[in-house]
Short mmCIF file of C-alpha atoms in Angstrom, two decimals:
data_model
loop_
_atom_site.label_atom_id
_atom_site.label_comp_id
_atom_site.label_asym_id
_atom_site.label_seq_id
_atom_site.Cartn_x
_atom_site.Cartn_y
_atom_site.Cartn_z
CA MET A 22 -20.33 34.60 13.36
CA GLN A 23 -22.39 31.78 14.74
CA PRO A 24 -20.39 28.96 16.25
CA ARG A 25 -20.60 25.65 14.41
CA PRO A 26 -22.44 22.81 16.07
CA PRO A 27 -20.02 20.16 17.33
CA ILE A 28 -18.88 17.39 15.03
CA ASP A 29 -19.58 13.86 15.97
CA PHE A 30 -17.35 11.15 14.49
CA ARG A 31 -18.81 7.73 13.83
CA ILE A 32 -17.37 4.54 12.45
CA ALA A 33 -19.57 2.88 9.85
CA GLU A 34 -19.10 -0.65 8.60
CA VAL A 35 -20.53 -0.37 5.14
CA SER A 36 -20.23 -3.88 3.77
CA GLY A 37 -23.78 -5.16 3.57
CA ASN A 38 -25.26 -1.90 4.87
CA THR A 39 -26.93 -0.48 1.77
CA ARG A 40 -28.63 2.49 3.38
CA ARG A 41 -25.40 3.67 4.97
CA ARG A 42 -23.63 3.28 1.68
CA GLU A 43 -26.15 5.41 -0.17
CA THR A 44 -25.75 8.36 2.23
CA ILE A 45 -22.00 8.22 1.80
CA ARG A 46 -22.27 7.73 -1.93
CA ALA A 47 -24.25 10.97 -2.22
CA LEU A 48 -21.59 12.92 -0.30
CA LEU A 49 -18.83 11.43 -2.45
CA ALA A 50 -20.73 12.24 -5.63
CA ASP A 51 -20.85 15.92 -4.62
CA SER A 52 -17.05 15.90 -4.62
CA GLY A 53 -16.92 14.07 -7.94
CA LEU A 54 -15.86 10.81 -6.34
CA GLY A 55 -17.19 7.32 -6.78
CA MET A 56 -17.20 4.72 -4.05
CA ASP A 57 -14.60 1.98 -4.28
CA SER A 58 -16.12 -1.39 -3.62
CA ASP A 59 -13.29 -2.69 -1.46
CA ILE A 60 -13.81 -0.11 1.29
CA THR A 61 -15.12 -1.90 4.37
CA THR A 62 -15.19 0.97 6.84
CA PHE A 63 -15.88 4.68 6.69
CA VAL A 64 -15.17 7.26 9.34
CA GLU A 65 -18.07 9.68 9.13
CA ALA A 66 -18.33 13.23 10.41
CA TRP A 67 -21.84 14.23 11.46
CA SER A 68 -23.13 17.65 12.30
CA ASN A 69 -26.53 17.23 13.93
CA ASP A 70 -28.32 14.97 11.46
CA ARG A 71 -26.21 15.78 8.49
CA LEU A 72 -23.29 13.77 7.11
CA VAL A 73 -20.64 16.42 6.39
CA GLY A 74 -17.49 14.39 5.85
CA CYS A 75 -16.20 10.88 5.27
CA ALA A 76 -12.99 8.93 4.80
CA GLY A 77 -12.87 5.32 3.65
CA LEU A 78 -10.51 2.61 4.80
CA ALA A 79 -9.74 -0.56 2.81
CA ALA A 80 -7.25 -2.52 4.92
CA ASN A 81 -4.29 -0.09 4.99
CA VAL A 82 -5.42 2.19 2.18
CA ILE A 83 -7.31 5.42 2.82
CA LYS A 84 -9.45 6.69 -0.01
CA CYS A 85 -12.74 8.36 -0.80
CA VAL A 86 -12.10 11.31 1.51
CA ALA A 87 -14.78 13.96 1.01
CA ILE A 88 -15.97 17.04 2.86
CA ASP A 89 -19.32 18.77 2.41
CA GLU A 90 -18.80 22.01 0.49
CA GLN A 91 -20.09 24.17 3.35
CA TRP A 92 -17.65 22.60 5.75
CA ARG A 93 -14.47 23.11 3.78
CA GLY A 94 -11.71 25.24 5.24
CA GLU A 95 -12.46 24.16 8.82
CA ASN A 96 -9.75 21.56 9.17
CA LEU A 97 -12.32 18.79 9.10
CA SER A 98 -10.27 16.56 6.81
CA ALA A 99 -7.39 16.73 9.30
CA GLN A 100 -9.67 15.54 12.08
CA LEU A 101 -11.04 12.79 9.89
CA LEU A 102 -7.56 11.62 8.95
CA ALA A 103 -6.48 11.49 12.58
CA GLU A 104 -9.58 9.41 13.37
CA VAL A 105 -8.80 7.05 10.48
CA GLU A 106 -5.20 6.65 11.60
CA HIS A 107 -6.25 5.72 15.12
CA LEU A 108 -8.82 3.28 13.78
CA ALA A 109 -6.35 1.69 11.36
CA LEU A 110 -3.75 1.25 14.09
CA ALA A 111 -6.33 -0.39 16.34
CA ARG A 112 -6.84 -2.87 13.49
CA GLY A 113 -3.15 -3.54 13.11
CA HIS A 114 -2.33 -1.25 10.20
CA PHE A 115 0.28 1.35 10.98
CA HIS A 116 1.76 1.89 7.55
CA LEU A 117 -1.01 3.59 5.61
CA PHE A 118 -1.39 4.64 2.02
CA LEU A 119 -3.64 7.32 0.67
CA CYS A 120 -4.90 7.52 -2.89
CA THR A 121 -6.10 10.86 -4.16
CA ARG A 122 -5.95 13.38 -6.97
CA PRO A 123 -2.84 15.53 -7.25
CA CYS A 124 -4.89 18.70 -6.58
CA ASN A 125 -5.33 17.47 -2.98
CA ARG A 126 -1.65 16.80 -2.50
CA GLU A 127 -0.90 19.76 -0.25
CA ARG A 128 -3.89 19.24 1.98
CA PHE A 129 -2.73 15.72 2.83
CA GLN A 130 0.92 16.68 3.02
CA ARG A 131 0.02 19.08 5.82
CA ASN A 132 -1.56 16.18 7.69
CA GLY A 133 1.20 13.65 7.94
CA PHE A 134 1.26 12.10 4.49
CA TRP A 135 4.23 12.05 2.16
CA PRO A 136 4.02 11.69 -1.63
CA VAL A 137 5.43 8.46 -3.01
CA VAL A 138 4.73 8.88 -6.70
CA GLN A 139 2.43 10.93 -8.91
CA SER A 140 0.95 10.17 -12.29
CA GLY A 141 0.44 13.49 -14.07
CA GLU A 142 -2.76 15.21 -13.01
CA ASN A 143 -4.66 11.96 -12.51
CA ALA A 144 -3.51 10.26 -9.36
CA ILE A 145 -1.07 10.48 -6.51
CA LEU A 146 -0.06 7.91 -3.92
CA LEU A 147 0.97 9.11 -0.48
CA GLU A 148 2.04 7.22 2.64
CA ASN A 149 1.99 8.18 6.31
CA THR A 150 5.71 7.97 6.79
CA PRO A 151 8.47 10.10 5.29
CA SER A 152 10.80 7.20 4.64
CA GLY A 153 8.67 4.16 3.69
CA ILE A 154 9.74 3.77 0.08
CA GLN A 155 13.37 4.68 0.88
CA ARG A 156 13.49 2.02 3.60
CA TYR A 157 12.05 -0.54 1.21
CA CYS A 158 14.61 0.34 -1.46
CA ARG A 159 17.43 0.07 1.08
CA SER A 160 16.24 -3.44 1.96
CA LEU A 161 16.15 -4.33 -1.75
CA GLN A 162 19.70 -3.10 -2.26
CA ALA A 163 20.92 -5.99 -0.14
CA SER A 164 19.86 -8.32 -3.00
CA ARG A 165 21.65 -6.34 -5.68
CA VAL A 166 23.75 -8.46 -8.05
CA ALA A 167 26.27 -6.92 -10.43
CA GLY A 168 25.85 -7.59 -14.13
CA GLN A 169 25.26 -6.15 -17.59
CA ARG A 170 21.70 -7.37 -17.93
CA ILE A 171 19.58 -7.54 -14.81
CA GLY A 172 16.04 -8.70 -15.36
CA ALA A 173 12.82 -8.43 -13.41
CA ILE A 174 9.49 -10.18 -13.55
CA VAL A 175 6.44 -9.44 -11.42
CA MET A 176 3.91 -12.24 -11.29
CA ASN A 177 0.80 -13.16 -9.40
CA ALA A 178 1.08 -16.87 -10.37
CA ASN A 179 -2.49 -17.69 -9.53
CA PRO A 180 -1.44 -20.53 -9.96
CA PHE A 181 2.06 -21.03 -11.45
CA THR A 182 1.65 -22.56 -14.94
CA LEU A 183 3.95 -23.84 -17.67
CA GLY A 184 3.48 -20.40 -19.21
CA HIS A 185 4.97 -18.71 -16.14
CA ARG A 186 7.83 -21.21 -16.09
CA TYR A 187 8.57 -20.57 -19.76
CA LEU A 188 8.61 -16.81 -19.18
CA VAL A 189 10.98 -17.16 -16.22
CA GLU A 190 13.29 -19.54 -18.12
CA GLN A 191 13.44 -17.25 -21.13
CA ALA A 192 14.19 -14.24 -18.98
CA ALA A 193 16.80 -16.03 -16.88
CA ALA A 194 18.55 -17.24 -20.04
CA ARG A 195 18.78 -13.70 -21.41
CA CYS A 196 20.05 -12.09 -18.20
CA ASP A 197 23.01 -12.23 -15.86
CA TRP A 198 20.59 -12.20 -12.97
CA LEU A 199 16.81 -12.23 -12.63
CA HIS A 200 14.74 -10.75 -9.81
CA LEU A 201 11.37 -12.41 -9.57
CA PHE A 202 8.65 -10.72 -7.50
CA VAL A 203 5.59 -12.64 -6.38
CA VAL A 204 2.62 -10.33 -5.83
CA SER A 205 1.92 -10.59 -2.11
CA GLU A 206 -1.55 -9.07 -1.95
CA ASP A 207 -3.92 -11.76 -0.76
CA ALA A 208 -6.75 -11.01 -3.14
CA SER A 209 -6.48 -13.95 -5.50
CA PHE A 210 -7.98 -17.44 -5.60
CA PHE A 211 -4.76 -19.02 -4.33
CA PRO A 212 -3.43 -17.55 -1.08
CA TYR A 213 -0.04 -15.87 -1.17
CA SER A 214 1.72 -18.66 0.76
CA ALA A 215 0.55 -21.24 -1.79
CA ARG A 216 1.49 -19.07 -4.78
CA TRP A 217 4.90 -18.43 -3.27
CA LYS A 218 5.56 -22.16 -2.77
CA MET A 219 4.44 -23.01 -6.30
CA VAL A 220 6.76 -20.37 -7.77
CA GLN A 221 9.63 -21.37 -5.51
CA SER A 222 9.51 -25.03 -6.45
CA GLY A 223 8.77 -24.17 -10.09
CA VAL A 224 11.95 -22.11 -10.56
CA ALA A 225 14.26 -24.08 -8.26
CA HIS A 226 16.17 -25.47 -11.27
CA LEU A 227 17.38 -22.02 -12.36
CA PRO A 228 20.69 -20.83 -10.85
CA ASN A 229 20.54 -17.07 -11.46
CA ILE A 230 17.33 -16.01 -9.76
CA THR A 231 16.43 -14.14 -6.59
CA LEU A 232 12.86 -14.63 -5.49
CA HIS A 233 11.36 -11.58 -3.78
CA GLU A 234 8.29 -11.34 -1.68
CA GLY A 235 6.03 -8.74 -3.19
CA SER A 236 5.42 -5.59 -1.21
CA GLN A 237 3.02 -2.73 -0.83
CA TYR A 238 4.94 -1.02 -3.60
CA ILE A 239 4.46 -3.71 -6.26
CA ILE A 240 0.96 -4.33 -7.65
CA SER A 241 -0.67 -4.05 -4.27
CA ARG A 242 -4.06 -2.77 -3.29
CA ALA A 243 -2.36 0.57 -2.70
CA THR A 244 -0.52 0.91 -5.97
CA PHE A 245 -2.96 -0.81 -8.24
CA PRO A 246 -6.52 -1.12 -6.97
CA ALA A 247 -7.94 -1.84 -10.42
CA TYR A 248 -5.89 -5.00 -10.81
CA PHE A 249 -7.87 -6.51 -7.99
CA LEU A 250 -11.16 -4.69 -8.47
CA LYS A 251 -11.23 -5.25 -12.22
CA GLU A 252 -12.82 -1.90 -12.80
CA THR A 253 -12.55 -0.17 -16.10
CA GLY A 254 -11.74 3.30 -17.33
CA LYS A 255 -9.53 6.16 -16.30
CA VAL A 256 -9.04 5.23 -12.66
CA GLN A 257 -7.47 1.98 -13.67
CA GLN A 258 -5.18 3.68 -16.17
CA ALA A 259 -4.00 6.18 -13.56
CA TRP A 260 -3.20 3.50 -11.01
CA SER A 261 -1.35 1.24 -13.41
CA GLU A 262 0.80 4.31 -14.09
CA ILE A 263 1.41 4.76 -10.35
CA ASP A 264 2.56 1.16 -10.11
CA LEU A 265 4.88 1.50 -13.10
CA LEU A 266 6.36 4.81 -11.95
CA LEU A 267 7.16 3.23 -8.59
CA PHE A 268 8.94 0.46 -10.42
CA ARG A 269 10.80 2.83 -12.74
CA ASN A 270 11.78 5.47 -10.18
CA HIS A 271 12.47 3.38 -7.09
CA ILE A 272 12.58 -0.39 -7.46
CA ALA A 273 14.52 -0.70 -10.71
CA PRO A 274 17.29 1.69 -9.59
CA ALA A 275 17.57 -0.04 -6.20
CA LEU A 276 18.31 -3.39 -7.86
CA GLY A 277 19.99 -2.06 -11.00
CA ILE A 278 17.28 -3.61 -13.18
CA THR A 279 17.81 -3.11 -16.91
CA HIS A 280 15.07 -5.32 -18.39
CA ARG A 281 11.53 -6.14 -17.40
CA PHE A 282 9.99 -9.28 -18.85
CA ILE A 283 6.28 -9.78 -19.42
CA GLY A 284 4.17 -12.38 -21.11
CA SER A 285 1.87 -11.26 -23.90
CA GLU A 286 -1.71 -10.99 -22.68
CA PRO A 287 -4.44 -12.31 -24.95
CA PHE A 288 -7.16 -12.60 -22.31
CA CYS A 289 -7.32 -9.96 -19.61
CA ASP A 290 -7.98 -6.35 -20.69
CA ILE A 291 -6.48 -4.88 -17.55
CA THR A 292 -3.25 -6.79 -17.88
CA ARG A 293 -3.05 -5.96 -21.59
CA GLN A 294 -3.55 -2.28 -20.86
CA TYR A 295 -0.92 -2.56 -18.11
CA ASN A 296 1.55 -4.08 -20.56
CA HIS A 297 0.81 -1.27 -22.99
CA SER A 298 1.43 1.42 -20.34
CA MET A 299 4.62 -0.37 -19.38
CA HIS A 300 6.09 0.02 -22.86
CA GLN A 301 5.37 3.75 -22.72
CA LEU A 302 6.37 4.58 -19.17
CA LEU A 303 9.51 2.48 -18.84
CA ALA A 304 10.89 3.63 -22.21
CA GLY A 305 14.40 4.98 -21.79
CA ALA A 306 14.79 3.62 -18.26
CA VAL A 307 14.11 -0.11 -18.38
CA GLU A 308 13.81 -2.19 -21.55
CA VAL A 309 10.50 -4.04 -21.73
CA VAL A 310 10.67 -7.51 -23.28
CA GLU A 311 7.32 -9.04 -24.16
CA ILE A 312 7.51 -12.78 -24.65
CA PRO A 313 4.66 -14.48 -26.54
CA ARG A 314 2.72 -16.96 -24.49
CA ILE A 315 3.31 -20.61 -25.18
CA LYS A 316 0.39 -22.72 -26.24
CA ALA A 317 -0.88 -26.13 -25.32
CA ALA A 318 -3.31 -27.91 -27.63
CA GLY A 319 -3.70 -24.73 -29.69
CA HIS A 320 -4.59 -22.41 -26.80
CA ALA A 321 -2.38 -19.94 -24.98
CA ILE A 322 -1.83 -21.17 -21.43
CA SER A 323 -3.41 -19.05 -18.73
CA ALA A 324 -3.79 -19.28 -14.99
CA SER A 325 -7.46 -18.40 -15.21
CA GLU A 326 -7.96 -21.46 -17.42
CA VAL A 327 -6.37 -23.58 -14.67
CA ARG A 328 -8.76 -22.11 -12.12
CA ARG A 329 -11.68 -22.85 -14.41
CA LEU A 330 -10.57 -26.44 -14.90
CA LEU A 331 -10.04 -26.81 -11.17
CA LYS A 332 -13.63 -25.84 -10.48
CA THR A 333 -14.82 -28.62 -12.73
CA HIS A 334 -12.15 -31.06 -11.48
CA GLN A 335 -10.56 -31.63 -14.88
CA PHE A 336 -7.20 -32.70 -13.52
CA SER A 337 -6.05 -34.51 -16.64
CA ARG A 338 -6.29 -31.27 -18.61
CA ILE A 339 -4.63 -29.26 -15.84
CA ARG A 340 -1.68 -31.66 -15.97
CA GLU A 341 -0.99 -30.54 -19.55
CA ILE A 342 -0.54 -26.87 -18.67
CA VAL A 343 1.13 -26.74 -15.25
CA PRO A 344 4.57 -27.96 -14.08
CA ASP A 345 4.67 -31.14 -11.98
CA THR A 346 5.43 -29.02 -8.94
CA THR A 347 2.20 -27.04 -9.30
CA PHE A 348 0.24 -30.16 -10.17
CA ALA A 349 1.42 -31.83 -6.98
CA HIS A 350 0.17 -28.86 -4.98
CA LEU A 351 -3.18 -28.80 -6.74
CA THR A 352 -3.83 -32.52 -6.34
CA SER A 353 -2.82 -32.54 -2.70
CA HIS A 354 -5.06 -29.56 -1.88
CA TYR A 355 -7.98 -29.85 -4.22
CA SER A 356 -8.37 -33.44 -5.41
CA ALA A 357 -10.04 -34.51 -2.17
CA GLU A 358 -13.07 -32.70 -3.51
CA VAL A 359 -13.11 -35.10 -6.45
CA ALA A 360 -13.03 -38.27 -4.41
CA MET B 13 12.41 2.87 27.06
CA LYS B 14 12.42 0.51 24.12
CA ILE B 15 10.04 1.01 21.21
CA VAL B 16 8.54 -2.41 20.49
CA ARG B 17 5.33 -1.57 18.63
CA GLU B 18 3.69 1.16 16.61
CA ALA B 19 1.76 3.80 18.50
CA LEU B 20 -0.10 7.04 17.98
CA ALA B 21 -1.01 9.90 20.24
CA GLY B 22 -2.70 13.22 19.72
CA THR B 23 -4.78 14.80 17.00
CA LEU B 24 -4.35 17.14 14.08
CA GLU B 25 -6.43 19.84 15.72
CA SER B 26 -5.08 23.35 15.94
CA SER B 27 -2.75 23.76 18.98
CA ASP B 28 -2.27 20.00 19.21
CA LEU B 29 0.05 17.58 17.49
CA MET B 30 0.02 14.01 16.33
CA VAL B 31 2.90 11.73 17.25
CA LYS B 32 3.52 8.49 15.37
CA ILE B 33 6.09 6.02 16.60
CA ALA B 34 7.37 2.85 14.99
CA PRO B 35 10.18 0.47 15.89
CA ALA B 36 13.30 0.77 13.77
CA GLY B 37 16.37 -1.41 13.91
CA ASP B 38 18.80 1.25 12.81
CA GLY B 39 18.93 4.02 15.36
CA LEU B 40 16.74 7.00 16.05
CA GLU B 41 15.02 8.90 13.24
CA VAL B 42 13.03 11.96 14.22
CA VAL B 43 10.89 13.78 11.66
CA ILE B 44 9.25 17.03 12.72
CA HIS B 45 6.64 18.80 10.65
CA SER B 46 5.27 21.97 12.11
CA GLU B 47 3.15 24.86 10.95
CA VAL B 48 5.36 27.13 13.04
CA ILE B 49 8.72 25.56 12.25
CA LYS B 50 10.10 28.88 10.98
CA GLN B 51 9.38 30.71 14.22
CA PHE B 52 9.79 27.94 16.78
CA GLY B 53 11.67 25.12 15.04
CA ASP B 54 14.64 25.18 17.40
CA GLN B 55 12.45 25.26 20.48
CA ILE B 56 10.28 22.36 19.23
CA ARG B 57 13.31 20.26 18.37
CA GLN B 58 14.80 20.98 21.77
CA VAL B 59 11.61 19.85 23.59
CA VAL B 60 11.35 16.71 21.46
CA HIS B 61 14.95 15.67 21.89
CA SER B 62 15.07 16.37 25.62
CA THR B 63 11.87 14.33 26.11
CA LEU B 64 13.36 11.44 24.15
CA ARG B 65 16.57 11.71 26.14
CA ASP B 66 14.72 11.80 29.47
CA MET B 67 12.80 8.67 28.53
CA GLN B 68 15.94 7.02 27.18
CA VAL B 69 14.60 6.37 23.72
CA HIS B 70 17.55 5.55 21.48
CA GLN B 71 15.90 3.65 18.65
CA GLY B 72 12.80 4.07 16.55
CA LEU B 73 11.07 6.22 13.99
CA ILE B 74 9.38 9.25 15.55
CA ILE B 75 7.11 11.33 13.32
CA ILE B 76 5.66 14.55 14.66
CA GLU B 77 2.95 16.54 12.93
CA ASP B 78 2.68 19.74 14.94
CA LYS B 79 -0.20 22.16 14.64
CA GLY B 80 1.26 24.83 16.87
CA ALA B 81 1.18 23.05 20.24
CA LEU B 82 2.68 24.47 23.42
CA ASP B 83 5.85 22.86 24.78
CA CYS B 84 3.99 21.10 27.58
CA VAL B 85 1.56 19.60 25.05
CA ILE B 86 4.38 18.43 22.81
CA ARG B 87 6.05 16.75 25.77
CA ALA B 88 2.81 15.13 27.01
CA ARG B 89 1.82 13.77 23.60
CA LEU B 90 5.28 12.41 22.98
CA GLN B 91 5.34 10.73 26.40
CA SER B 92 1.96 9.10 25.77
CA ALA B 93 3.02 7.77 22.40
CA ILE B 94 6.30 6.41 23.80
CA LEU B 95 4.53 4.70 26.71
CA ARG B 96 2.07 3.12 24.27
CA ALA B 97 4.94 1.94 22.09
CA ALA B 98 7.03 0.52 24.92
CA PRO B 99 6.61 -2.81 26.70
CA ASP B 100 4.34 -2.52 29.74
CA ALA B 101 6.43 -1.20 32.58
CA GLU B 102 5.99 0.50 35.88
CA ILE B 103 5.83 4.21 35.20
CA ASP B 104 7.59 6.60 37.49
CA TRP B 105 5.33 9.61 36.97
CA GLY B 106 7.45 11.75 39.25
CA LYS B 107 10.36 11.37 36.87
CA LEU B 108 8.27 11.89 33.76
CA LEU B 109 6.81 15.19 34.86
#
């Protein structure tokens, strides 16, 4: 048997580098994979002048791992993963997630990744620690409150509107205690710190609420890439299931959550599909309560409408659909642009 | 030796191992995965724990992904990872070896 030529690992920044992207895209296509647009860096494996393997890194999420057919069975993916882990740590990410298809589960499990949750034959989420989700659930348990009806809401609040406040008030009134999670992924128009403050001051009048910082396990780039990428199709469906299974199997039991509250979604297809999956997947474990959106001047209130109005500086119309607390934030941060 | 930051050492190549270390507030957690755990599990655990003891590591999460490394390799990789994870200190190599 002829010895293989040595493998040369290279780090490729692909944002803006179209030619590099196309080479990788071709390798991914051979493995039936598409390229996710949020991947900034690929670790590439080269043999002479041929790209034979790649692994993508989007912040702390590894995806789009592919090996040339002729190079399979040579432990190349293990080498690639080790390279990615070193690279990620150098960039400050130690806790890594890996998104793949369940048929690859064992290959990654042999290389330092542990399954977190799996959605049928479509998608599986793994992490590079054996106790990540358990640790997170232990930290949640500290906020457990006893009661018959324990509610949960997950919101992005981009920004916090009267609609969000109504949803929270309705939920809090129907529960002994309400756990409110603010999505912490910084991929929205308003940064997380601003969204957090708007929610905090917007629900301060309610006595039976715990506000939780979101986490990697709740609608994050790891659990739910489509929410931020706004892609369509099967991928999105699979990852909304991953997110919901995490909630059902880990988060809800940790806090003793019995009800999850959502607002009806007339605008965004992804959120509507997510709500639909929620009814199916949480059935029997957590009761899903869908509360119709409130309207202002005949239209359902939405955060995207606020963002649209903000761009055109229509503050008088914004005032009609956000609480005073949010309005104060918006005027102090964005009205300078008007003057 | 106190674990104050995350660190990695090693590779996933055959006959090597990858060590991952992270700080943890609640004691020492050691996870060992090995392709030869059935044959050499006790020996590997013994090397790992004696290395940790020698370096006085009492807290942290230690994850080991072993691909059939020799004892001396296990010890060396673990030492590197611990030194990378610990605050910069004078190293007494004589003691380590």
